[in-house]
Coordinates of C-alpha atoms and ligand atoms in Angstrom, one line a residue:
X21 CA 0.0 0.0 0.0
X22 CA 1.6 3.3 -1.3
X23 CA 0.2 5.7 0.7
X24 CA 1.9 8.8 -1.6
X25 CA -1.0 7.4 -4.2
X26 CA -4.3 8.1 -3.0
X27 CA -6.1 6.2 -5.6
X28 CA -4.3 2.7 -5.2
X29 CA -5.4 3.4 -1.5
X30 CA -8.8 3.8 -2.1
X31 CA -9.3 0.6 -3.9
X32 CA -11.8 -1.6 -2.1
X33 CA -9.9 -4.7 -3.3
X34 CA -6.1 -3.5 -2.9
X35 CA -7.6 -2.4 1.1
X36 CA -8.5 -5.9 1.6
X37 CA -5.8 -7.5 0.2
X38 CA -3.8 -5.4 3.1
X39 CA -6.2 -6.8 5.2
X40 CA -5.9 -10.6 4.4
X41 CA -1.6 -9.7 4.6
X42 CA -2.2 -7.9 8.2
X43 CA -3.9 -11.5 9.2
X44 CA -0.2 -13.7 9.0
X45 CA 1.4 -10.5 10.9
X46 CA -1.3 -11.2 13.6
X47 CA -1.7 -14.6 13.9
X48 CA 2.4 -15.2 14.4
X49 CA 2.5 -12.5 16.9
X50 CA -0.1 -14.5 18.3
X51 CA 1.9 -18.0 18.6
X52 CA 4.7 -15.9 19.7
X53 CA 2.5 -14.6 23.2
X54 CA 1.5 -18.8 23.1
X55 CA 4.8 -19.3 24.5
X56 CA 4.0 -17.0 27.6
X57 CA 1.0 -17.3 30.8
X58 CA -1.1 -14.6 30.7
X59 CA 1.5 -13.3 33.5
X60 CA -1.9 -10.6 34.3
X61 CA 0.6 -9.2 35.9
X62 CA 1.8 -6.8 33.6
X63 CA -1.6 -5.5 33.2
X64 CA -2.2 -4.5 36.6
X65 CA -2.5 -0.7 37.3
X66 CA 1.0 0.4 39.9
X67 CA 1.6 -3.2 40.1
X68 CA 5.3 -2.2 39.2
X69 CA 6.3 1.0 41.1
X70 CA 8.1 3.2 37.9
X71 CA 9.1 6.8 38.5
X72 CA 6.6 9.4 37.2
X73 CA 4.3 6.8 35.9
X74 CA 0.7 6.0 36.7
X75 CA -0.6 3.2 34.9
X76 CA 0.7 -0.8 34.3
X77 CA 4.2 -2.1 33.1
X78 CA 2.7 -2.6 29.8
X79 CA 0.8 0.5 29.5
X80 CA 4.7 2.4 30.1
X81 CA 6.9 0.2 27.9
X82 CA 3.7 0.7 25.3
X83 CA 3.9 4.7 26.3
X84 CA 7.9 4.5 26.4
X85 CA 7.9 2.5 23.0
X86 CA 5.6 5.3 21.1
X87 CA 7.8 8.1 22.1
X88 CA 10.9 6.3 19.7
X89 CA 8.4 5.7 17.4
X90 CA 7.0 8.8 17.4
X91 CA 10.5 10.3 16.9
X92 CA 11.3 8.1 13.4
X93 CA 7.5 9.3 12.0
X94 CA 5.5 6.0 12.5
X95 CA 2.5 8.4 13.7
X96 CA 2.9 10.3 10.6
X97 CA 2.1 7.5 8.4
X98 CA -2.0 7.4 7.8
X99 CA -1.9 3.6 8.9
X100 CA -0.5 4.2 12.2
X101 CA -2.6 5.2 15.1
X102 CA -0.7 5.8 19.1
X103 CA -2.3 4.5 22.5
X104 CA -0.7 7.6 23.9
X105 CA -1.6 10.5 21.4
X106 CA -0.7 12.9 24.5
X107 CA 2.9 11.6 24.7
X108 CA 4.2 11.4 21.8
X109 CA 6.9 13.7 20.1
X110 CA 7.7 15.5 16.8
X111 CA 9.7 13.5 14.4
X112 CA 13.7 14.3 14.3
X113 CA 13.3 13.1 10.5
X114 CA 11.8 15.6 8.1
X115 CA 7.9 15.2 8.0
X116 CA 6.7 13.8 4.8
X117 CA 3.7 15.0 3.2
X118 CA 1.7 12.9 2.7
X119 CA -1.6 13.5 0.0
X120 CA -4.5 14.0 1.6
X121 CA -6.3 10.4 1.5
X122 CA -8.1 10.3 4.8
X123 CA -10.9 13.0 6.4
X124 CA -8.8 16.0 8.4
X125 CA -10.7 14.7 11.8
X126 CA -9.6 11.0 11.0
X127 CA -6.6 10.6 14.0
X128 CA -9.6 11.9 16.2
X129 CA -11.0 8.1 15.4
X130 CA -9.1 6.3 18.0
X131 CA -10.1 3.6 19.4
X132 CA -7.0 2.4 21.1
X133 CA -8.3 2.2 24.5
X134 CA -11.0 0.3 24.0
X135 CA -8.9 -2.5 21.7
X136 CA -6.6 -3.0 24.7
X137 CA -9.3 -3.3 27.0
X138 CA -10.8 -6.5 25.1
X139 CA -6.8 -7.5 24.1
X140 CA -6.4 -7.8 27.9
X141 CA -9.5 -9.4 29.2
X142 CA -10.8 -11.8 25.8
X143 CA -8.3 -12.1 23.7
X144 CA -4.8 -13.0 26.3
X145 CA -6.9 -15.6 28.0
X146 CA -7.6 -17.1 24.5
X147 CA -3.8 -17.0 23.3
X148 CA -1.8 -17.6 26.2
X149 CA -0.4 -20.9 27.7
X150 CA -2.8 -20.9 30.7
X151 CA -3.8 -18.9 33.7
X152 CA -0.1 -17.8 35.4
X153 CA 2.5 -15.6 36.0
X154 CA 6.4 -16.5 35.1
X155 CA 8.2 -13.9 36.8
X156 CA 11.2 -14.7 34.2
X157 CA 9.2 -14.0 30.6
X158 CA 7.4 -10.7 32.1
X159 CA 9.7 -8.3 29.9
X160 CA 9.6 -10.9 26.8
X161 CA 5.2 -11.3 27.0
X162 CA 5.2 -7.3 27.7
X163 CA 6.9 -7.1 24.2
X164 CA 4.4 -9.7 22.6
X165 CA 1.7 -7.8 24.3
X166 CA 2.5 -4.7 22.1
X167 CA 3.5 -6.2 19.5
X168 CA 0.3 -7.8 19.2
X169 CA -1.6 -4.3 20.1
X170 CA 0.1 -2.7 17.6
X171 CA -0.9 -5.4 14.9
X172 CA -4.1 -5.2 15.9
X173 CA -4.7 -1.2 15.9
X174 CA -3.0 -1.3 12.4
X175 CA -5.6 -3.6 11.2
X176 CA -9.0 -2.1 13.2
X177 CA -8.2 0.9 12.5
X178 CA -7.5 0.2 8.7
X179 CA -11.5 0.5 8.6
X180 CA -11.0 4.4 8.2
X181 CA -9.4 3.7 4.6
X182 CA -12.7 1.0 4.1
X183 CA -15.4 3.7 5.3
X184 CA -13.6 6.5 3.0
X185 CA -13.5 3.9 0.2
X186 CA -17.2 3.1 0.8
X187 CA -18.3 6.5 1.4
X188 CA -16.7 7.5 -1.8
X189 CA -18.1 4.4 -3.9
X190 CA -21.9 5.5 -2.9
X191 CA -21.7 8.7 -1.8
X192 CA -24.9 9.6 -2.0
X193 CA -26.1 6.5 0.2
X194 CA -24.2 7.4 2.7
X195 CA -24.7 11.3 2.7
X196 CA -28.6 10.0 3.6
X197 CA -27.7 7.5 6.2
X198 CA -25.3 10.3 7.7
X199 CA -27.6 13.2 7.6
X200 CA -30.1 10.7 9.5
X201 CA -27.7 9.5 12.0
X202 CA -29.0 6.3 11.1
X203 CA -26.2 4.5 13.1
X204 CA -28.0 1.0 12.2
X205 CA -28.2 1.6 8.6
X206 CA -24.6 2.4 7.9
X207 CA -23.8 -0.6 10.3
X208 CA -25.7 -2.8 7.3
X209 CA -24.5 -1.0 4.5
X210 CA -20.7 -1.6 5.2
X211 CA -21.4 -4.8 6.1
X212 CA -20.7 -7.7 3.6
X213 CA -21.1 -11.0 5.1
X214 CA -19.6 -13.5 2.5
X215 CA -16.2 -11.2 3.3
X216 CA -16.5 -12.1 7.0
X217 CA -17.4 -15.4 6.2
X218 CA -14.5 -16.0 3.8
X219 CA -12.0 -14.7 6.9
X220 CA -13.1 -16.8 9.4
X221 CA -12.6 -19.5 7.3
X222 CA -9.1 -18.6 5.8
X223 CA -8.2 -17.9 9.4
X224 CA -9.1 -21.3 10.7
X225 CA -7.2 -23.0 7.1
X226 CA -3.8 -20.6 8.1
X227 CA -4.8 -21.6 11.8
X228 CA -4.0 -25.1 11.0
X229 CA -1.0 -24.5 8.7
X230 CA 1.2 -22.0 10.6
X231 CA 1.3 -23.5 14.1
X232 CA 2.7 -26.6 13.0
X233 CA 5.8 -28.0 12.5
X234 CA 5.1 -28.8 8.7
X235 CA 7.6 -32.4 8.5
X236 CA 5.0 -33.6 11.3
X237 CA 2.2 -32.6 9.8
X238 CA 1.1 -35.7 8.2
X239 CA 2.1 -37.7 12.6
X240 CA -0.6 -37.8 15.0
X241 CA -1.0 -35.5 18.2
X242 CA 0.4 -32.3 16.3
X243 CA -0.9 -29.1 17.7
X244 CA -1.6 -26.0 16.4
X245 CA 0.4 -23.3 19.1
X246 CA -2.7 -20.9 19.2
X247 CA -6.3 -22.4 18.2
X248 CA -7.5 -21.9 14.5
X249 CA -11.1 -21.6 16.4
X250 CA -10.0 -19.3 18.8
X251 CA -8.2 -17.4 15.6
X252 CA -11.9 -17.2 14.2
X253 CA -13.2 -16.2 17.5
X254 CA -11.3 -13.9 18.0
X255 CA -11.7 -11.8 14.7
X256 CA -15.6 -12.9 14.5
X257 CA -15.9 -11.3 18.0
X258 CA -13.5 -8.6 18.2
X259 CA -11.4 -7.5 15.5
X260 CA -14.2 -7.7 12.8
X261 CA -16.4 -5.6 15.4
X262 CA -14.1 -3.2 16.1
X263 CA -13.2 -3.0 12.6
X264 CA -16.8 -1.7 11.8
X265 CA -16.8 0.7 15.1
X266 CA -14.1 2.7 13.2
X267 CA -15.7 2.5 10.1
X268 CA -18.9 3.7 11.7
X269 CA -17.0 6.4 14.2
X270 CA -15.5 7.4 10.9
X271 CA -18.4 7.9 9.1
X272 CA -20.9 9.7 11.3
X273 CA -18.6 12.8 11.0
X274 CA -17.8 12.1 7.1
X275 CA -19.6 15.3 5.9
X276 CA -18.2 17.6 8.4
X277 CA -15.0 17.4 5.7
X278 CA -16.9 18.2 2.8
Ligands
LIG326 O1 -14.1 -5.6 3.7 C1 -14.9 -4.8 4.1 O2 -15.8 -4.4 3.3 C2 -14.9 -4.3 5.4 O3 -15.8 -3.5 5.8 C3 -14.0 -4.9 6.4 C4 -14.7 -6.0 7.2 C5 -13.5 -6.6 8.1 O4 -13.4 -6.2 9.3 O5 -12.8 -7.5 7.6 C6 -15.7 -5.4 8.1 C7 -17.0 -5.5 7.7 C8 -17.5 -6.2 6.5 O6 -18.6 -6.9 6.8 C9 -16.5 -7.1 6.0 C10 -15.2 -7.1 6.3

């Protein structure tokens, strides 16, 4: 995805193609976090006494992390969206301007906070090796953690290039169902079920595939490192979800831009 050419960016299929791609990222960050517990630990609000810093170990080396990134332009780049918009800092490269592909409110459509919040309490439980903590791996799973989060904000928050795509496809449809705050219409017009349906099952096919060891693949008792049915569960109940909440969020304020 060339995100200097608007046009290539726009197209419905070329979005989804980056979508199908952004589902191998995820589901090997996922079997790497399979290694770990869900060492809650890391989660837990002052559990870790840091300097300065209210909040969990993962929430500062997240924070800590974004402030680097910030600095080499990741949060220039359309694509990218911070669980710290407050914290981060100006780039030390030269900015790059980018076209204008996405509405001018469209960083204002974060929805960071809540993706962490289900990452935490649905999706860890579903991923890791069991209920736990291993005091050893705490700094290795912190770095799956966000890893992961980041993977997953990439990909949820791709819906603002869907919805633009969408919006610019049918304009007029949606200028109707936006004028009329028709939340429940615009949930039904982006919808396409066959899509979702053709996910969950090319999640659950790669499920099987990329946990494996592929020269035992054809031996008995081989096991896939995260479930390819917890891989569909997960994206049936969260990530597709969530996908649509930015594509909604995104929407309702699409004609403010026009
Ligand atoms: O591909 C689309 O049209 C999208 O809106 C993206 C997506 C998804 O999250 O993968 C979300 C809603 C649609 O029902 C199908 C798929």
């Amino acid at each position: 995805m060339d995100f200097l050419k608007p046009d290539t960016v726009l197209d419905l299929a070329n979005i989804r193609d980056a979508l199908v791609r952004m589902e191998d990222t995820i589901i090997f960050n996922f079997i790497e976090r399979s290694q770990y517990f869900q060492n809650s630990s890391v989660y837990e609000i002052n559990k870790y006494p840091i300097p300065n810093f209210d909040g969990s170990f993962l929430d500062w080396t997240l924070c800590e992390l974004e402030k680097v990134h910030s600095q080499v332009r990741r949060y220039e780049s359309p694509d990218e969206v911070p669980f710290f918009p407050d914290e981060i800092l100006p780039p030390l490269l030269p900015s790059i301007n980018y076209p204008k592909i996405l509405a001018s409110y469209s960083s204002d459509v974060n929805i960071n906070e809540l993706i962490k919040k289900n990452y935490i309490e649905n999706i860890v439980p579903l991923i890791s090796a069991g209920n736990g903590e291993q005091p050893e791996n705490l700094g290795s799973c912190t770095t799956c953690d966000i890893d992961n989060l980041q993977a997953l904000s990439r990909r949820i928050h791709f819906g603002k290039f869907v919805a633009e795509a969408k919006f610019q496809n049918e304009r007029a449809k949606y200028t109707k169902l936006i004028q009329d705050k028709d939340i429940e219409g615009i949930e039904e017009a982006i919808t396409n079920s066959a899509v979702e349906e053709k996910i969950l099952q090319r999640l659950i096919a790669k499920g099987e595939v990329y946990g494996i060891d592929p020269t035992l693949k054809f031996t008995q008792n081989v096991q896939s490192k995260v479930s390819p049915e917890y891989l569909a569960k997960i994206y049936k109940d969260w990530v597709i979800p969530l996908t649509k909440k930015v594509e909604v969020d995104y929407l309702l304020r699409r004609l403010e831009d026009d």
